[in-house]
Amino acid sequence: MAVSRRTILCALAAPLFVTRPAEGAERLGRLVAAYPHHLARLDGQVVVWTDGTRMETGAGRPERPFEVMLRDATLTDQMRQAYPAGPPAGPPGRNHSPGRIRSTAFFVKMYGDCRRGGADRRHRTVTWMPQTRPQPLPVTTENDVATRLERVIAELERLPDRLKAYLVPSSGTFNCRTVADTGLLSMHAYAAAIDINVARSDYWSWARERGDIPYRNRIPFEIAEVFEAQRFIWGGKWYHYDTMHFEYRPELIGGA
Ligand SMILES: [Zn+2]
């Protein structure tokens, strides 16, 4: 009796935890299309890089708990949580932090490993907010991220002055460091992320209490909207919110 009941429960639970093959392939196709300088095609369940490297995607494997995927993500895991572009509909749901699940092997291959030196040869200096409070910042040239950030900056300079206080000074771009709670390299280690003014920002672990994390944000969406147009995602849309943080993740958001 117990066995048959468990069988029934497993059958009911399965659709919640296994991504349908067509859906998974569509998401991996979006990943390949988002990085044309580096990725050539999808070959079955393998991503093929332009240099011929083949990378397993973990397609077809059952979804694991969020905390496990956060520390050991496959490319399929990296695409599981949809990033909601546009004005936020409300606080993010529990553990919905689209973008925080990242495959370290994927980004190290793409942007270089700052722990081994030499990655900074791919950086160039971008001037943050040159008309407001100029600040030189190193940004990766891979995937035209530096050029895209300059487009973001040009648009941010056109925003009303009341919004500039959220932007300057920037708390930085490149930082060869790991994320505190996962021990894995941050997008800052790849020079593909920027933090705006920390004094106007909120970060989930500053506010953590027992159980749920109470959502908090002071950054106006007009700022995030400018970044999203250049395919940078915003940490203000994460359950584990980091409202000063933007990172280039074109596989999760459409745009120019
Ligand atoms: Zn950051």
CSV table of C-alpha atoms and ligand atoms in Angstrom, one decimal:
chain,number,residue,atom,x,y,z
A,1,MET,CA,0.0,0.0,0.0
A,2,ALA,CA,2.8,2.4,1.0
A,3,VAL,CA,4.7,1.6,-2.2
A,4,SER,CA,1.8,2.2,-4.5
A,5,ARG,CA,1.0,5.5,-2.7
A,6,ARG,CA,4.6,6.6,-3.2
A,7,THR,CA,4.4,5.7,-6.8
A,8,ILE,CA,1.4,7.8,-7.3
A,9,LEU,CA,3.0,10.8,-5.5
A,10,CYS,CA,6.1,10.5,-7.7
A,11,ALA,CA,4.0,10.4,-10.8
A,12,LEU,CA,2.1,13.5,-9.7
A,13,ALA,CA,5.3,15.3,-8.7
A,14,ALA,CA,7.3,14.5,-11.8
A,15,PRO,CA,6.0,17.2,-14.1
A,16,LEU,CA,6.9,19.8,-11.6
A,17,PHE,CA,10.6,18.8,-11.5
A,18,VAL,CA,11.4,17.8,-15.0
A,19,THR,CA,11.7,20.3,-17.8
A,20,ARG,CA,9.9,19.1,-21.0
A,21,PRO,CA,12.6,18.3,-23.6
A,22,ALA,CA,11.2,20.8,-26.1
A,23,GLU,CA,11.2,23.5,-23.5
A,24,GLY,CA,14.7,22.7,-22.4
A,25,ALA,CA,16.0,22.7,-26.0
A,26,GLU,CA,14.3,26.0,-26.7
A,27,ARG,CA,16.0,27.6,-23.7
A,28,LEU,CA,19.4,26.2,-24.7
A,29,GLY,CA,18.8,27.5,-28.2
A,30,ARG,CA,18.3,30.9,-26.6
A,31,LEU,CA,21.6,30.5,-24.7
A,32,VAL,CA,23.5,29.8,-28.0
A,33,ALA,CA,21.9,32.7,-29.8
A,34,ALA,CA,22.8,35.1,-27.0
A,35,TYR,CA,26.5,34.6,-27.3
A,36,PRO,CA,27.3,34.5,-31.1
A,37,HIS,CA,31.0,35.4,-30.6
A,38,HIS,CA,31.5,32.3,-28.5
A,39,LEU,CA,28.8,29.7,-29.2
A,40,ALA,CA,28.2,28.0,-32.6
A,41,ARG,CA,25.4,25.6,-32.2
A,42,LEU,CA,23.5,23.1,-30.2
A,43,ASP,CA,24.3,19.5,-31.1
A,44,GLY,CA,21.6,17.4,-29.4
A,45,GLN,CA,22.2,18.1,-25.7
A,46,VAL,CA,25.7,19.5,-26.2
A,47,VAL,CA,26.6,23.2,-26.6
A,48,VAL,CA,29.4,23.6,-29.3
A,49,TRP,CA,31.6,26.6,-29.0
A,50,THR,CA,33.1,28.4,-32.0
A,51,ASP,CA,36.5,26.9,-31.1
A,52,GLY,CA,35.0,23.4,-31.3
A,53,THR,CA,34.8,22.8,-27.5
A,54,ARG,CA,31.8,20.7,-26.6
A,55,MET,CA,30.1,21.4,-23.3
A,56,GLU,CA,27.5,19.1,-21.7
A,57,THR,CA,24.3,20.9,-20.7
A,58,GLY,CA,22.7,18.5,-18.2
A,59,ALA,CA,19.5,18.4,-20.3
A,60,GLY,CA,16.9,15.9,-19.3
A,61,ARG,CA,18.2,15.6,-15.7
A,62,PRO,CA,15.7,16.2,-13.0
A,63,GLU,CA,15.7,19.7,-11.4
A,64,ARG,CA,17.6,19.7,-8.1
A,65,PRO,CA,16.9,22.0,-5.1
A,66,PHE,CA,17.8,25.7,-5.6
A,67,GLU,CA,20.7,25.7,-3.1
A,68,VAL,CA,22.3,22.8,-4.9
A,69,MET,CA,21.9,24.3,-8.4
A,70,LEU,CA,23.3,27.6,-7.0
A,71,ARG,CA,26.6,25.9,-6.2
A,72,ASP,CA,26.8,23.4,-9.0
A,73,ALA,CA,24.9,24.6,-12.0
A,74,THR,CA,24.6,23.0,-15.4
A,75,LEU,CA,23.8,25.1,-18.5
A,76,THR,CA,20.3,23.7,-18.3
A,77,ASP,CA,20.0,24.9,-14.7
A,78,GLN,CA,21.4,28.3,-15.7
A,79,MET,CA,18.3,28.7,-18.0
A,80,ARG,CA,15.6,27.4,-15.6
A,81,GLN,CA,14.5,30.6,-14.0
A,82,ALA,CA,12.9,33.2,-16.3
A,83,TYR,CA,14.0,36.8,-15.8
A,84,PRO,CA,11.0,39.1,-15.8
A,85,ALA,CA,11.9,42.1,-18.0
A,86,GLY,CA,10.0,45.3,-17.5
A,87,PRO,CA,8.4,47.0,-14.5
A,88,PRO,CA,8.4,44.6,-11.5
A,89,ALA,CA,4.9,43.1,-10.8
A,90,GLY,CA,5.8,42.7,-7.1
A,91,PRO,CA,8.5,41.2,-4.9
A,92,PRO,CA,10.2,38.1,-6.3
A,93,GLY,CA,8.8,34.7,-5.2
A,94,ARG,CA,10.8,32.5,-2.7
A,95,ASN,CA,14.1,31.4,-4.3
A,96,HIS,CA,13.2,33.1,-7.6
A,97,SER,CA,16.5,34.8,-8.3
A,98,PRO,CA,16.9,34.5,-12.1
A,99,GLY,CA,20.5,34.9,-13.0
A,100,ARG,CA,22.0,33.8,-9.7
A,101,ILE,CA,22.3,30.2,-11.0
A,102,ARG,CA,25.4,30.3,-13.2
A,103,SER,CA,27.7,27.7,-14.6
A,104,THR,CA,31.2,28.7,-13.5
A,105,ALA,CA,32.9,26.5,-16.3
A,106,PHE,CA,30.8,28.4,-18.9
A,107,PHE,CA,31.7,31.9,-17.7
A,108,VAL,CA,35.4,31.1,-17.0
A,109,LYS,CA,35.7,29.8,-20.6
A,110,MET,CA,34.0,32.9,-22.0
A,111,TYR,CA,35.6,35.7,-19.9
A,112,GLY,CA,38.8,34.1,-18.5
A,113,ASP,CA,39.8,33.1,-15.0
A,114,CYS,CA,41.0,36.1,-13.0
A,115,ARG,CA,42.6,33.8,-10.4
A,116,ARG,CA,45.1,32.7,-13.0
A,117,GLY,CA,46.0,36.2,-14.3
A,118,GLY,CA,45.8,37.4,-17.8
A,119,ALA,CA,42.0,37.9,-17.8
A,120,ASP,CA,42.5,41.7,-17.5
A,121,ARG,CA,44.0,41.7,-21.0
A,122,ARG,CA,40.4,41.5,-22.2
A,123,HIS,CA,39.4,44.6,-20.2
A,124,ARG,CA,39.3,48.2,-21.2
A,125,THR,CA,38.5,51.3,-19.2
A,126,VAL,CA,35.0,52.8,-19.4
A,127,THR,CA,34.2,56.1,-17.9
A,128,TRP,CA,31.2,55.8,-15.6
A,129,MET,CA,28.9,58.9,-15.7
A,130,PRO,CA,31.4,61.3,-17.4
A,131,GLN,CA,29.0,64.3,-17.2
A,132,THR,CA,28.0,63.7,-13.6
A,133,ARG,CA,31.0,62.3,-11.7
A,134,PRO,CA,33.6,60.7,-14.0
A,135,GLN,CA,35.0,57.4,-12.7
A,136,PRO,CA,37.3,55.0,-14.7
A,137,LEU,CA,36.1,51.4,-14.5
A,138,PRO,CA,37.6,48.3,-16.1
A,139,VAL,CA,35.0,46.3,-18.2
A,140,THR,CA,35.4,43.2,-20.3
A,141,THR,CA,35.5,43.6,-24.1
A,142,GLU,CA,34.1,40.1,-24.6
A,143,ASN,CA,30.6,40.1,-26.1
A,144,ASP,CA,31.0,43.9,-26.5
A,145,VAL,CA,30.1,44.3,-22.8
A,146,ALA,CA,32.2,47.5,-22.5
A,147,THR,CA,30.5,49.1,-25.6
A,148,ARG,CA,27.1,48.1,-24.3
A,149,LEU,CA,27.9,49.6,-20.9
A,150,GLU,CA,28.8,52.8,-22.7
A,151,ARG,CA,25.4,52.8,-24.3
A,152,VAL,CA,23.8,52.4,-20.9
A,153,ILE,CA,25.9,55.3,-19.6
A,154,ALA,CA,24.8,57.6,-22.4
A,155,GLU,CA,21.2,56.9,-21.6
A,156,LEU,CA,21.6,57.2,-17.9
A,157,GLU,CA,23.2,60.7,-18.4
A,158,ARG,CA,19.9,61.7,-20.0
A,159,LEU,CA,17.8,60.8,-16.9
A,160,PRO,CA,16.6,63.5,-14.6
A,161,ASP,CA,19.1,64.8,-12.0
A,162,ARG,CA,17.1,63.4,-9.1
A,163,LEU,CA,18.1,59.9,-10.3
A,164,LYS,CA,21.8,60.5,-10.6
A,165,ALA,CA,22.4,60.1,-6.8
A,166,TYR,CA,21.5,56.4,-7.2
A,167,LEU,CA,24.2,56.0,-9.7
A,168,VAL,CA,27.3,57.8,-8.4
A,169,PRO,CA,29.7,56.8,-7.2
A,170,SER,CA,29.7,53.3,-8.7
A,171,SER,CA,30.8,50.7,-6.2
A,172,GLY,CA,32.8,49.0,-9.0
A,173,THR,CA,32.9,46.6,-11.9
A,174,PHE,CA,35.9,44.2,-11.9
A,175,ASN,CA,36.7,42.4,-8.6
A,176,CYS,CA,38.3,39.0,-8.6
A,177,ARG,CA,36.2,37.6,-5.8
A,178,THR,CA,33.7,34.9,-5.0
A,179,VAL,CA,30.1,35.3,-4.0
A,180,ALA,CA,29.8,35.2,-0.2
A,181,ASP,CA,27.2,32.5,0.1
A,182,THR,CA,28.2,30.2,-2.7
A,183,GLY,CA,32.0,30.5,-2.8
A,184,LEU,CA,31.8,30.7,-6.7
A,185,LEU,CA,33.2,33.4,-8.9
A,186,SER,CA,30.9,36.5,-9.1
A,187,MET,CA,30.1,38.2,-12.5
A,188,HIS,CA,32.4,40.9,-11.1
A,189,ALA,CA,35.3,38.5,-11.5
A,190,TYR,CA,34.6,38.5,-15.2
A,191,ALA,CA,34.3,42.3,-15.4
A,192,ALA,CA,30.8,41.8,-16.8
A,193,ALA,CA,28.9,43.4,-13.9
A,194,ILE,CA,28.6,46.8,-12.2
A,195,ASP,CA,27.4,48.0,-8.9
A,196,ILE,CA,25.8,51.5,-8.6
A,197,ASN,CA,25.8,53.6,-5.5
A,198,VAL,CA,25.9,51.3,-2.4
A,199,ALA,CA,24.5,54.0,-0.1
A,200,ARG,CA,21.2,53.9,-1.9
A,201,SER,CA,21.1,50.1,-2.3
A,202,ASP,CA,19.8,47.1,-0.4
A,203,TYR,CA,21.3,43.6,-0.2
A,204,TRP,CA,19.4,40.5,1.0
A,205,SER,CA,22.0,39.3,3.6
A,206,TRP,CA,22.0,42.7,5.3
A,207,ALA,CA,18.3,42.1,6.2
A,208,ARG,CA,18.2,38.4,6.6
A,209,GLU,CA,16.0,37.2,9.5
A,210,ARG,CA,14.8,33.7,10.3
A,211,GLY,CA,12.9,32.2,7.5
A,212,ASP,CA,11.9,34.5,4.7
A,213,ILE,CA,14.0,37.3,3.4
A,214,PRO,CA,11.9,40.6,3.6
A,215,TYR,CA,12.2,42.3,0.2
A,216,ARG,CA,13.6,45.8,0.1
A,217,ASN,CA,14.5,48.2,-2.8
A,218,ARG,CA,15.0,51.9,-3.2
A,219,ILE,CA,16.3,52.0,-6.8
A,220,PRO,CA,13.7,53.5,-9.2
A,221,PHE,CA,12.9,51.2,-12.1
A,222,GLU,CA,13.8,53.9,-14.6
A,223,ILE,CA,17.4,53.1,-13.9
A,224,ALA,CA,17.0,49.3,-14.3
A,225,GLU,CA,15.1,49.8,-17.5
A,226,VAL,CA,18.1,51.5,-19.2
A,227,PHE,CA,20.3,48.5,-18.3
A,228,GLU,CA,17.7,46.0,-19.4
A,229,ALA,CA,17.6,47.5,-22.9
A,230,GLN,CA,21.2,46.5,-23.3
A,231,ARG,CA,20.6,43.0,-21.8
A,232,PHE,CA,21.9,43.6,-18.4
A,233,ILE,CA,19.8,42.0,-15.7
A,234,TRP,CA,19.1,43.6,-12.3
A,235,GLY,CA,19.7,42.1,-8.9
A,236,GLY,CA,16.7,44.0,-7.7
A,237,LYS,CA,14.5,41.3,-9.3
A,238,TRP,CA,16.0,38.5,-7.1
A,239,TYR,CA,14.6,37.0,-4.0
A,240,HIS,CA,18.2,37.3,-2.8
A,241,TYR,CA,18.1,40.9,-3.9
A,242,ASP,CA,21.2,43.0,-4.6
A,243,THR,CA,19.7,46.2,-5.8
A,244,MET,CA,22.9,47.9,-6.7
A,245,HIS,CA,23.9,45.1,-9.0
A,246,PHE,CA,23.6,44.7,-12.8
A,247,GLU,CA,25.2,42.0,-15.0
A,248,TYR,CA,25.3,41.2,-18.7
A,249,ARG,CA,23.2,38.1,-19.2
A,250,PRO,CA,21.7,38.2,-22.7
A,251,GLU,CA,20.6,34.6,-22.5
A,252,LEU,CA,18.0,35.7,-19.9
A,253,ILE,CA,16.7,38.9,-21.5
A,254,GLY,CA,16.0,40.0,-25.1
A,255,GLY,CA,17.0,43.4,-26.5
A,256,ALA,CA,19.3,45.2,-28.9
B,1,ZN,ZN,27.5,43.5,-7.9
